[in-house]
Every structure is written in structure tokens, then in C-alpha cells.
Amino acid sequence: MDYSDYLSDTTPSTTASIKALADQALLKYSSVFLAQPFEVAKTVLQVRLASAEQKSSIQDTSADEARRRRIFNRSDNPQRPYDLSSDSDYDSPSYFTATAPLRNTPSRQSRARRRRGSTDPDPAHQPSSTQRAFPHTLDLKSPSALTAVLSATWQKEGAWGVWKGTNSTYVHSVLLSTITSFTRSFLATVFAVPDPYFSFQMTSSAGPAGGFDILSSPAPMASLAVAVAAASIAGIILAPLDIARTKLMLTPSTHPPRSIMSTLRSLSSWTLPGAIAPVTVLHSTLPTLWEASRPLFFRSSLGVDPLLTPNLYTVATFVSQAMELCIKLPLETVLRRGQMHVAQTSAKAQEIRTVVEVAPYKGLIGTMRSIVYEEGERVPKADAAKASVAARAGRPAREPQRRKGQGAEGLFRGWRIGMWGLIGVWGAATIGGASSKGGEF
């Protein structure tokens, strides 16, 4: 009996399968290539030690604004006599003052050095000890901006520095998805539970950004446990490769070794170090737990269903994915510092020169506490706003009170690029969904 009229041969040929696999690999590498500069900049901000000697630019900004305002007022009223006590005229010699000795201002010192032909550098512009010792150290004008890191990296190392670690990031992402999928399927088969990804991920409730959906699973809690366990195992297996990837991004492009295998061989062990085991496991499991349990929480606790209330479910999914960044970024900051601590203390590592001074690793809680309360200095936003208002009004601004530590902001370096990436994914999915409807814009 011939069933050819009822069944069609949809099995792809070997050539088509190879072509589809190559297209998928090229698309994956292109996405990694485009995102790598921002990943390098974010990693630099996360591991960088906020020096206590760094001064805020509020005083300089307020002084410059006040000086410009005085110059503008004087040029607007030419009959107004010059104020010899104004700090805008400190470069001019005072011929009509008392016989008190002139102040030895920095501008007079620099002019005197130029007249004498001295080559001594200006103490106000001397580089720090780290910059004098290592010329490859980045000079960050704005230590908390991704664009400042990208600009400094491009000036120091060019394109090779901006795209450092692209191959290792690509290999890590491919292996992470492969090992996670294999482990998840294996555990689902062993414990006789549905796979939380392949069986349910492509349903309409998965969201434009993808993810898990265990709403249709007959055993949602078992599927959730399988997903979390698979993510934890994959993170533990790939921990040495992740350490090598972080090391490649934070060392100069001219500092060997630069290949993946050579960097892995420079490590003392190819297993997960015990010093960073807790933060590695948490970094792998908590985002997966949040992502996989999201649909179940929406339906059972909030009464938000992807079929009954699709618009509300879409908004709730976007908000939850934004909140996922609040969970992931602090753990990622601690993990990157721990990985550099392992790389620097490795027995096989001779000397690791980094593009920034790496902050110390003090464990999970200790590192977070050090970032918030100990590293660097910060100016409260209220004092900064008062200083800015006083500068715009032309009044002398009182020196704002400084506090130790970076505050909670230091735990969320790179959140802007994460939010823009999330908005881009959802925007592209929305445009694609709208264009797929015939006759609609």
C-alpha cells in the first residue's frame, strides 16, 4: 500500500543540515562579536578597584561654571571694573596690591619651569604609581561609564583591545548551551520528568526573549529542579574556561598568553576552585531559578495567564526580566573579582598585568560589603545637587561631604547596557510580530 500521497518526506538532506548548522554558528558568532566590546567594558568596571585618592569632579565643575559666569557678566558689562580678587585673573601679576609675597600658584610654577627649561613634571598632573609602572593601564576619565572604558581601551590597544576574548566568549556560550541542554535532558530522562525547555519553551507564554515555561508540565516543581540542577552542573564544568575568558578580557592584548588553551594551561587546576565555588553556583542557578519559576508564580500568585491575559502577561514578563538583572549583576561582579583572584594566585602564573588595578576578593558577602562601604569615595546625590545649583547661580559651592564606599551603585556596574539589550530584544520581537501579520503595520 502506497502512502506517498499522504506522507511527505520532510527529512532535510545532509547538505541542508550542514548549511543550517553553519548559518546558526555564524549568527551566534556575529551576536557575540557585536556584544563583546560592551562585555569587556562591563567586566573592567566590575573588577576595577575604586581608589580612595580619586576625587569627584563636582568641585572642579562648580568652579568652572562659576568662573564662566563671572567672565560672561564682565563681558556683558564693559564699564564694570575688573575684580582683581577674581580667580579668573590669577594668571595676571598683581601690580597694585600690598607688598605681601605672591602666592605660588600652579600656573606660576609651570611658567617658571618653562622659563628655566626644567623638565620636572607638574605635581598636579603626575600619573599614579600604577600608571607609571605599567603604560598599558587605562586612564579612565569617568570610572563608571562604559563609553569611557571603550574610548580608553581603543586609544591604548585599538580594535584588538576592544574585541579581546571574543573567541573564548563564543566557545563558552556554545559549550554552556550544549552542556546545559544535554544535562537537562539526561536528568529529565533519569527522573522521568518532562524536559522544562524542549517540551514547553516554544509555547506562546515563553515570551519574546525566550526562556523556560513549565506551565504545561504535569510536574512543574520537578521540571524546575531539573532546570536548576542542569544550570549548576554546566557552570561548575565550565568554571575554568570562564576564568580564562575573564583573564583574557582584563589583560592587555600584547600580554601573552592570548590563546584559549595557553590561558587554560596557565591555571593551576582545571576544576572549580573552592574559593569561588559558592558564588559560581549562585551565579548559575539563581537566574535560572528566577526565569523558570516566573510563569508558575504569575499564574498561581498573581492570576496572570498567558492565554487569558496576554498583554498583562507580556508586561509582567518584561518587568521580571528587568528584575533578573538586579539578581545577576551583583553576583557577576563578585564572580569576576573572584576569577581574577584565582588567576593571579595560580601557581603557574608568573606575572599578570591587567589593564586596571583589580580589587581584592573577600568572599561573597565580604566583597559586596567592601564595594558598598569601603572601596573609594562617593558624594551623596543631595550634596551633589546642592553644589550644582550653587555653581549655576554663581555662588561659591561648599565642599560636599564624602563617604567611603561606592554604595549600592557599585554592585550594578553595566546595568544600562543590560537594559538596552533587553529593550532591543523585546523591540525586535514586537516589530517582527507586527510585520508577520498580513496587511498590518
Short mmCIF file of C-alpha atoms in Angstrom, two decimals:
data_model
loop_
_atom_site.label_atom_id
_atom_site.label_comp_id
_atom_site.label_asym_id
_atom_site.label_seq_id
_atom_site.Cartn_x
_atom_site.Cartn_y
_atom_site.Cartn_z
CA MET A 1 0.00 0.00 0.00
CA ASP A 2 1.45 3.32 -1.06
CA TYR A 3 1.29 6.16 1.47
CA SER A 4 3.31 8.63 -0.57
CA ASP A 5 0.19 10.66 -1.31
CA TYR A 6 -0.48 11.14 2.40
CA LEU A 7 3.05 11.46 3.84
CA SER A 8 5.64 13.94 2.63
CA ASP A 9 9.35 13.46 3.06
CA THR A 10 10.36 16.43 5.20
CA THR A 11 13.67 14.98 6.36
CA PRO A 12 16.41 17.50 5.47
CA SER A 13 19.37 16.33 3.47
CA THR A 14 22.89 16.20 4.82
CA THR A 15 23.87 19.30 2.86
CA ALA A 16 20.88 21.23 4.19
CA SER A 17 21.66 20.16 7.75
CA ILE A 18 25.28 21.27 7.46
CA LYS A 19 24.22 24.58 5.91
CA ALA A 20 21.69 25.21 8.70
CA LEU A 21 24.31 24.40 11.33
CA ALA A 22 26.83 26.75 9.70
CA ASP A 23 24.26 29.53 9.49
CA GLN A 24 23.39 29.10 13.14
CA ALA A 25 27.06 29.15 14.17
CA LEU A 26 27.70 32.27 12.09
CA LEU A 27 24.69 34.01 13.59
CA LYS A 28 25.83 33.10 17.09
CA TYR A 29 29.36 34.35 16.47
CA SER A 30 28.04 37.59 14.97
CA SER A 31 25.93 38.28 18.06
CA VAL A 32 28.89 37.57 20.33
CA PHE A 33 31.15 39.77 18.18
CA LEU A 34 28.77 42.72 18.38
CA ALA A 35 28.26 42.41 22.13
CA GLN A 36 31.90 41.75 23.08
CA PRO A 37 33.06 45.40 23.38
CA PHE A 38 30.33 46.09 25.91
CA GLU A 39 31.14 42.86 27.75
CA VAL A 40 34.80 43.90 28.01
CA ALA A 41 33.88 47.36 29.31
CA LYS A 42 31.42 45.94 31.83
CA THR A 43 34.00 43.45 33.13
CA VAL A 44 36.58 46.23 33.54
CA LEU A 45 34.12 48.29 35.60
CA GLN A 46 33.18 45.29 37.74
CA VAL A 47 36.71 44.29 38.76
CA ARG A 48 38.27 47.74 38.91
CA LEU A 49 39.40 48.95 42.33
CA ALA A 50 37.81 52.29 43.16
CA SER A 51 40.80 54.18 44.58
CA ALA A 52 40.24 56.36 47.60
CA GLU A 53 42.53 59.01 46.05
CA GLN A 54 40.13 59.63 43.19
CA LYS A 55 38.36 62.93 43.62
CA SER A 56 34.95 63.76 42.36
CA SER A 57 34.67 66.31 39.59
CA ILE A 58 31.91 68.24 41.37
CA GLN A 59 34.25 70.85 42.81
CA ASP A 60 36.03 71.36 39.50
CA THR A 61 32.74 71.56 37.63
CA SER A 62 31.23 74.04 40.05
CA ALA A 63 34.35 76.21 39.96
CA ASP A 64 34.43 76.18 36.17
CA GLU A 65 30.76 77.12 35.96
CA ALA A 66 31.21 79.97 38.43
CA ARG A 67 34.27 81.24 36.56
CA ARG A 68 32.47 81.18 33.22
CA ARG A 69 29.52 83.04 34.74
CA ARG A 70 31.77 85.80 36.08
CA ILE A 71 33.54 86.17 32.73
CA PHE A 72 30.19 86.34 30.94
CA ASN A 73 28.86 89.02 33.29
CA ARG A 74 32.01 91.09 32.90
CA SER A 75 31.94 90.87 29.10
CA ASP A 76 28.27 91.81 29.11
CA ASN A 77 29.02 94.99 31.11
CA PRO A 78 32.26 96.51 29.78
CA GLN A 79 32.02 99.51 32.14
CA ARG A 80 32.24 97.20 35.12
CA PRO A 81 35.71 97.38 36.69
CA TYR A 82 37.75 94.24 36.85
CA ASP A 83 37.79 92.41 40.11
CA LEU A 84 41.41 91.79 40.90
CA SER A 85 40.44 89.23 43.51
CA SER A 86 38.57 87.11 40.99
CA ASP A 87 40.07 83.71 40.48
CA SER A 88 39.75 84.14 36.72
CA ASP A 89 42.65 86.64 36.84
CA TYR A 90 45.04 84.62 38.92
CA ASP A 91 47.36 84.27 35.93
CA SER A 92 47.92 88.06 35.76
CA PRO A 93 50.53 89.60 38.06
CA SER A 94 49.12 91.93 40.70
CA TYR A 95 50.95 95.31 40.48
CA PHE A 96 48.70 97.29 42.80
CA THR A 97 48.46 95.08 45.85
CA ALA A 98 50.35 95.23 49.10
CA THR A 99 53.91 94.05 49.41
CA ALA A 100 52.81 90.62 50.57
CA PRO A 101 54.55 87.82 48.68
CA LEU A 102 52.73 86.43 45.70
CA ARG A 103 51.05 83.08 46.03
CA ASN A 104 52.94 80.28 44.39
CA THR A 105 50.05 79.10 42.23
CA PRO A 106 50.37 76.07 39.96
CA SER A 107 50.21 78.27 36.83
CA ARG A 108 53.14 80.41 38.06
CA GLN A 109 55.08 77.27 38.90
CA SER A 110 54.53 75.85 35.43
CA ARG A 111 55.51 79.16 33.74
CA ALA A 112 58.63 79.40 35.92
CA ARG A 113 59.60 75.86 34.96
CA ARG A 114 59.15 76.66 31.28
CA ARG A 115 61.35 79.78 31.61
CA ARG A 116 64.04 77.79 33.40
CA GLY A 117 63.78 74.97 30.90
CA SER A 118 63.12 72.47 33.63
CA THR A 119 61.74 69.08 32.66
CA ASP A 120 60.27 68.29 36.10
CA PRO A 121 56.65 67.25 35.73
CA ASP A 122 53.87 69.22 37.32
CA PRO A 123 52.93 67.51 40.59
CA ALA A 124 49.26 68.16 39.91
CA HIS A 125 49.46 66.18 36.68
CA GLN A 126 51.79 63.39 37.72
CA PRO A 127 50.40 59.94 36.92
CA SER A 128 49.69 57.47 39.66
CA SER A 129 52.16 54.80 40.62
CA THR A 130 50.21 52.18 38.71
CA GLN A 131 50.25 54.25 35.52
CA ARG A 132 53.98 54.96 35.83
CA ALA A 133 54.79 51.29 36.32
CA PHE A 134 52.50 49.93 33.58
CA PRO A 135 51.93 52.07 30.47
CA HIS A 136 49.08 49.79 29.36
CA THR A 137 46.90 50.79 32.33
CA LEU A 138 43.72 52.51 31.23
CA ASP A 139 43.31 56.17 32.10
CA LEU A 140 39.59 56.39 32.82
CA LYS A 141 38.19 59.91 32.85
CA SER A 142 34.80 58.65 34.02
CA PRO A 143 35.31 55.48 36.05
CA SER A 144 31.63 54.48 35.96
CA ALA A 145 30.83 54.93 32.24
CA LEU A 146 31.02 52.17 29.65
CA THR A 147 31.82 54.66 26.89
CA ALA A 148 34.82 55.96 28.85
CA VAL A 149 36.21 52.42 29.15
CA LEU A 150 35.64 51.74 25.46
CA SER A 151 37.33 55.00 24.48
CA ALA A 152 40.33 54.40 26.75
CA THR A 153 40.70 50.81 25.52
CA TRP A 154 40.57 51.91 21.89
CA GLN A 155 43.23 54.56 22.49
CA LYS A 156 45.52 52.12 24.27
CA GLU A 157 45.11 48.92 22.25
CA GLY A 158 42.97 49.68 19.24
CA ALA A 159 40.47 47.20 17.82
CA TRP A 160 42.34 44.22 19.29
CA GLY A 161 41.72 45.58 22.76
CA VAL A 162 38.03 46.30 22.24
CA TRP A 163 37.31 42.79 20.99
CA LYS A 164 39.51 40.90 23.43
CA GLY A 165 38.23 37.47 24.39
CA THR A 166 35.72 37.17 21.54
CA ASN A 167 36.68 33.59 20.67
CA SER A 168 36.67 32.45 24.28
CA THR A 169 33.27 34.07 24.84
CA TYR A 170 31.89 32.31 21.77
CA VAL A 171 33.27 28.93 22.81
CA HIS A 172 31.97 29.42 26.35
CA SER A 173 28.47 30.34 25.17
CA VAL A 174 28.27 27.36 22.78
CA LEU A 175 29.54 24.89 25.36
CA LEU A 176 27.28 26.35 28.04
CA SER A 177 24.13 25.88 25.98
CA THR A 178 25.25 22.43 24.80
CA ILE A 179 26.18 21.08 28.24
CA THR A 180 23.09 22.61 29.83
CA SER A 181 20.77 21.06 27.25
CA PHE A 182 22.45 17.65 27.46
CA THR A 183 22.46 17.60 31.26
CA ARG A 184 18.87 18.79 31.47
CA SER A 185 17.66 16.12 29.05
CA PHE A 186 19.68 13.44 30.84
CA LEU A 187 18.30 14.36 34.27
CA ALA A 188 14.77 14.57 32.88
CA THR A 189 15.13 11.07 31.45
CA VAL A 190 16.62 9.62 34.63
CA PHE A 191 13.95 11.07 36.92
CA ALA A 192 11.12 10.57 34.41
CA VAL A 193 10.03 14.20 34.29
CA PRO A 194 9.33 16.36 31.24
CA ASP A 195 12.17 18.43 29.90
CA PRO A 196 11.46 22.03 31.00
CA TYR A 197 12.94 23.51 27.82
CA PHE A 198 12.36 21.40 24.71
CA SER A 199 8.80 20.43 25.57
CA PHE A 200 7.47 23.79 26.66
CA GLN A 201 9.82 26.60 25.64
CA MET A 202 8.25 27.21 22.25
CA THR A 203 4.77 27.87 23.59
CA SER A 204 3.27 31.34 23.41
CA SER A 205 3.94 32.06 27.08
CA ALA A 206 7.70 31.81 26.75
CA GLY A 207 7.95 35.49 25.86
CA PRO A 208 9.88 37.29 23.11
CA ALA A 209 13.18 36.89 24.97
CA GLY A 210 12.79 33.13 25.22
CA GLY A 211 13.23 31.13 28.38
CA PHE A 212 11.52 28.35 30.29
CA ASP A 213 7.83 27.65 30.54
CA ILE A 214 6.72 24.92 32.94
CA LEU A 215 3.02 25.78 32.98
CA SER A 216 2.10 22.75 30.85
CA SER A 217 4.31 20.33 32.75
CA PRO A 218 2.50 17.65 34.79
CA ALA A 219 5.22 18.01 37.44
CA PRO A 220 6.26 21.68 37.43
CA MET A 221 8.38 21.54 40.58
CA ALA A 222 10.31 18.50 39.33
CA SER A 223 10.92 20.19 35.97
CA LEU A 224 12.08 23.31 37.82
CA ALA A 225 14.55 21.28 39.90
CA VAL A 226 15.91 19.63 36.76
CA ALA A 227 16.48 23.00 35.07
CA VAL A 228 18.28 24.47 38.11
CA ALA A 229 20.45 21.37 38.59
CA ALA A 230 21.48 21.36 34.92
CA ALA A 231 22.49 25.03 35.07
CA SER A 232 24.54 24.41 38.20
CA ILE A 233 26.38 21.44 36.69
CA ALA A 234 27.17 23.36 33.49
CA GLY A 235 28.52 26.31 35.49
CA ILE A 236 30.77 24.05 37.55
CA ILE A 237 32.15 22.23 34.49
CA LEU A 238 32.89 25.43 32.56
CA ALA A 239 34.33 27.38 35.51
CA PRO A 240 37.98 27.09 34.30
CA LEU A 241 37.01 28.31 30.82
CA ASP A 242 35.12 31.23 32.36
CA ILE A 243 38.20 32.13 34.42
CA ALA A 244 40.34 32.06 31.26
CA ARG A 245 37.79 34.23 29.44
CA THR A 246 37.83 36.84 32.21
CA LYS A 247 41.62 36.83 32.27
CA LEU A 248 41.81 37.40 28.51
CA MET A 249 39.47 40.39 28.74
CA LEU A 250 41.37 42.06 31.59
CA THR A 251 44.94 41.60 30.37
CA PRO A 252 46.49 43.70 27.57
CA SER A 253 46.21 42.31 24.08
CA THR A 254 50.03 42.34 23.87
CA HIS A 255 50.48 40.31 27.06
CA PRO A 256 50.84 36.56 26.42
CA PRO A 257 49.27 34.06 26.51
CA ARG A 258 46.37 35.05 24.25
CA SER A 259 45.01 31.68 23.06
CA ILE A 260 42.35 29.75 24.95
CA MET A 261 44.40 26.61 25.54
CA SER A 262 47.50 28.52 26.63
CA THR A 263 45.44 30.53 29.10
CA LEU A 264 43.85 27.35 30.45
CA ARG A 265 47.28 25.76 30.87
CA SER A 266 48.40 28.76 32.92
CA LEU A 267 45.82 27.92 35.57
CA SER A 268 46.78 25.72 38.47
CA SER A 269 43.73 23.49 38.14
CA TRP A 270 41.01 22.70 35.61
CA THR A 271 38.39 22.23 38.30
CA LEU A 272 36.24 24.72 40.15
CA PRO A 273 38.32 26.38 42.90
CA GLY A 274 36.75 26.20 46.33
CA ALA A 275 37.24 29.93 46.93
CA ILE A 276 34.73 30.86 44.24
CA ALA A 277 32.51 27.77 44.37
CA PRO A 278 29.58 29.42 46.26
CA VAL A 279 29.36 32.47 44.01
CA THR A 280 29.78 30.33 40.86
CA VAL A 281 26.89 28.07 41.83
CA LEU A 282 24.69 31.01 42.80
CA HIS A 283 25.51 32.87 39.59
CA SER A 284 24.48 29.81 37.56
CA THR A 285 21.38 28.77 39.49
CA LEU A 286 19.63 31.91 40.77
CA PRO A 287 18.94 33.50 37.33
CA THR A 288 17.74 30.11 36.03
CA LEU A 289 15.54 29.61 39.09
CA TRP A 290 14.04 33.07 38.64
CA GLU A 291 13.47 32.56 34.92
CA ALA A 292 11.98 29.07 35.17
CA SER A 293 9.68 29.78 38.11
CA ARG A 294 8.36 33.03 36.65
CA PRO A 295 5.35 31.59 34.71
CA LEU A 296 4.30 29.43 37.66
CA PHE A 297 4.44 32.42 40.01
CA PHE A 298 2.44 34.59 37.64
CA ARG A 299 -0.38 32.08 37.36
CA SER A 300 -0.59 30.81 40.94
CA SER A 301 0.08 34.05 42.86
CA LEU A 302 -0.88 36.91 40.54
CA GLY A 303 -3.55 35.25 38.43
CA VAL A 304 -1.79 36.34 35.23
CA ASP A 305 -2.23 33.79 32.46
CA PRO A 306 -0.63 33.94 29.01
CA LEU A 307 -3.88 32.86 27.32
CA LEU A 308 -6.46 34.78 29.36
CA THR A 309 -4.46 38.00 29.90
CA PRO A 310 -1.76 38.02 27.21
CA ASN A 311 -0.97 41.76 27.35
CA LEU A 312 -0.62 41.80 31.12
CA TYR A 313 1.48 38.66 30.97
CA THR A 314 3.81 40.27 28.43
CA VAL A 315 4.30 43.35 30.62
CA ALA A 316 4.88 41.21 33.71
CA THR A 317 7.44 39.10 31.84
CA PHE A 318 9.37 42.19 30.74
CA VAL A 319 9.41 43.59 34.30
CA SER A 320 10.57 40.26 35.71
CA GLN A 321 13.40 40.02 33.17
CA ALA A 322 14.49 43.52 34.16
CA MET A 323 14.45 42.45 37.81
CA GLU A 324 16.59 39.47 36.86
CA LEU A 325 19.41 41.92 36.15
CA CYS A 326 19.21 43.05 39.78
CA ILE A 327 19.89 39.46 40.83
CA LYS A 328 22.56 38.68 38.25
CA LEU A 329 24.76 41.79 38.25
CA PRO A 330 25.87 41.76 41.93
CA LEU A 331 26.72 38.06 41.70
CA GLU A 332 28.53 38.63 38.41
CA THR A 333 30.58 41.46 39.93
CA VAL A 334 31.72 39.26 42.81
CA LEU A 335 32.36 36.32 40.47
CA ARG A 336 34.60 38.32 38.12
CA ARG A 337 36.70 39.53 41.02
CA GLY A 338 36.95 36.01 42.37
CA GLN A 339 38.02 34.68 38.99
CA MET A 340 40.81 37.24 38.72
CA HIS A 341 41.86 36.38 42.27
CA VAL A 342 42.17 32.73 41.24
CA ALA A 343 44.08 33.66 38.07
CA GLN A 344 46.51 35.90 39.96
CA THR A 345 47.15 33.41 42.74
CA SER A 346 47.58 30.50 40.36
CA ALA A 347 50.80 28.57 40.92
CA LYS A 348 51.61 28.61 37.22
CA ALA A 349 51.02 32.31 36.74
CA GLN A 350 54.27 34.28 36.77
CA GLU A 351 53.01 37.84 36.47
CA ILE A 352 49.61 39.05 35.34
CA ARG A 353 49.45 42.61 34.11
CA THR A 354 45.90 43.90 33.99
CA VAL A 355 44.52 46.98 32.30
CA VAL A 356 43.14 48.23 35.63
CA GLU A 357 44.02 47.62 39.25
CA VAL A 358 41.98 44.59 40.28
CA ALA A 359 40.03 44.88 43.51
CA PRO A 360 40.58 42.23 46.19
CA TYR A 361 38.26 39.26 46.59
CA LYS A 362 36.94 38.70 50.11
CA GLY A 363 34.30 36.06 49.59
CA LEU A 364 30.70 36.57 48.57
CA ILE A 365 29.45 38.71 51.45
CA GLY A 366 32.82 40.30 52.20
CA THR A 367 33.29 41.52 48.63
CA MET A 368 29.81 43.04 48.50
CA ARG A 369 30.37 44.79 51.82
CA SER A 370 33.74 46.09 50.65
CA ILE A 371 32.22 47.53 47.46
CA VAL A 372 29.37 49.27 49.26
CA TYR A 373 31.17 50.59 52.38
CA GLU A 374 34.96 50.51 51.90
CA GLU A 375 36.19 50.99 48.32
CA GLY A 376 36.64 54.51 47.04
CA GLU A 377 34.61 57.57 47.94
CA ARG A 378 31.25 58.89 46.89
CA VAL A 379 29.31 62.11 47.21
CA PRO A 380 25.64 61.87 48.28
CA LYS A 381 23.27 62.88 45.50
CA ALA A 382 21.67 65.57 47.66
CA ASP A 383 25.03 67.29 48.28
CA ALA A 384 25.95 66.98 44.60
CA ALA A 385 22.66 68.59 43.59
CA LYS A 386 23.22 71.49 46.02
CA ALA A 387 26.72 72.06 44.66
CA SER A 388 25.43 72.06 41.09
CA VAL A 389 22.68 74.58 41.92
CA ALA A 390 25.17 76.85 43.69
CA ALA A 391 27.54 76.70 40.71
CA ARG A 392 24.80 77.65 38.25
CA ALA A 393 23.79 80.56 40.48
CA GLY A 394 27.37 81.82 40.63
CA ARG A 395 27.69 81.31 44.37
CA PRO A 396 30.69 79.62 45.94
CA ALA A 397 29.84 75.97 46.50
CA ARG A 398 30.62 74.38 49.80
CA GLU A 399 32.72 71.28 49.58
CA PRO A 400 30.34 68.30 49.60
CA GLN A 401 30.74 65.73 52.31
CA ARG A 402 32.27 62.49 51.11
CA ARG A 403 31.51 58.99 52.28
CA LYS A 404 33.55 55.84 51.95
CA GLY A 405 32.45 53.13 49.60
CA GLN A 406 30.72 53.10 46.24
CA GLY A 407 27.27 52.49 47.65
CA ALA A 408 24.77 50.11 46.11
CA GLU A 409 25.61 51.52 42.67
CA GLY A 410 28.94 49.73 42.75
CA LEU A 411 27.17 46.36 42.66
CA PHE A 412 25.28 47.16 39.46
CA ARG A 413 28.01 48.21 37.03
CA GLY A 414 26.80 47.72 33.47
CA TRP A 415 23.08 47.73 34.18
CA ARG A 416 22.42 50.26 31.42
CA ILE A 417 23.76 48.02 28.67
CA GLY A 418 21.74 45.15 30.11
CA MET A 419 18.55 47.19 29.99
CA TRP A 420 19.24 48.43 26.46
CA GLY A 421 19.88 44.85 25.34
CA LEU A 422 16.62 43.71 26.90
CA ILE A 423 14.70 46.57 25.29
CA GLY A 424 16.31 45.77 21.94
CA VAL A 425 15.30 42.10 22.11
CA TRP A 426 11.72 42.94 23.01
CA GLY A 427 11.54 45.71 20.43
CA ALA A 428 12.79 43.44 17.66
CA ALA A 429 10.32 40.73 18.70
CA THR A 430 7.47 43.24 18.74
CA ILE A 431 8.34 44.58 15.29
CA GLY A 432 8.72 41.05 13.95
CA GLY A 433 5.38 40.03 15.39
CA ALA A 434 3.68 43.06 13.90
CA SER A 435 5.21 42.54 10.44
CA SER A 436 4.18 38.87 10.40
CA LYS A 437 0.51 39.90 10.37
CA GLY A 438 -0.58 40.35 6.79
CA GLY A 439 -1.82 43.81 5.90
CA GLU A 440 -0.91 45.34 9.26
CA PHE A 441 1.87 47.75 10.17
#
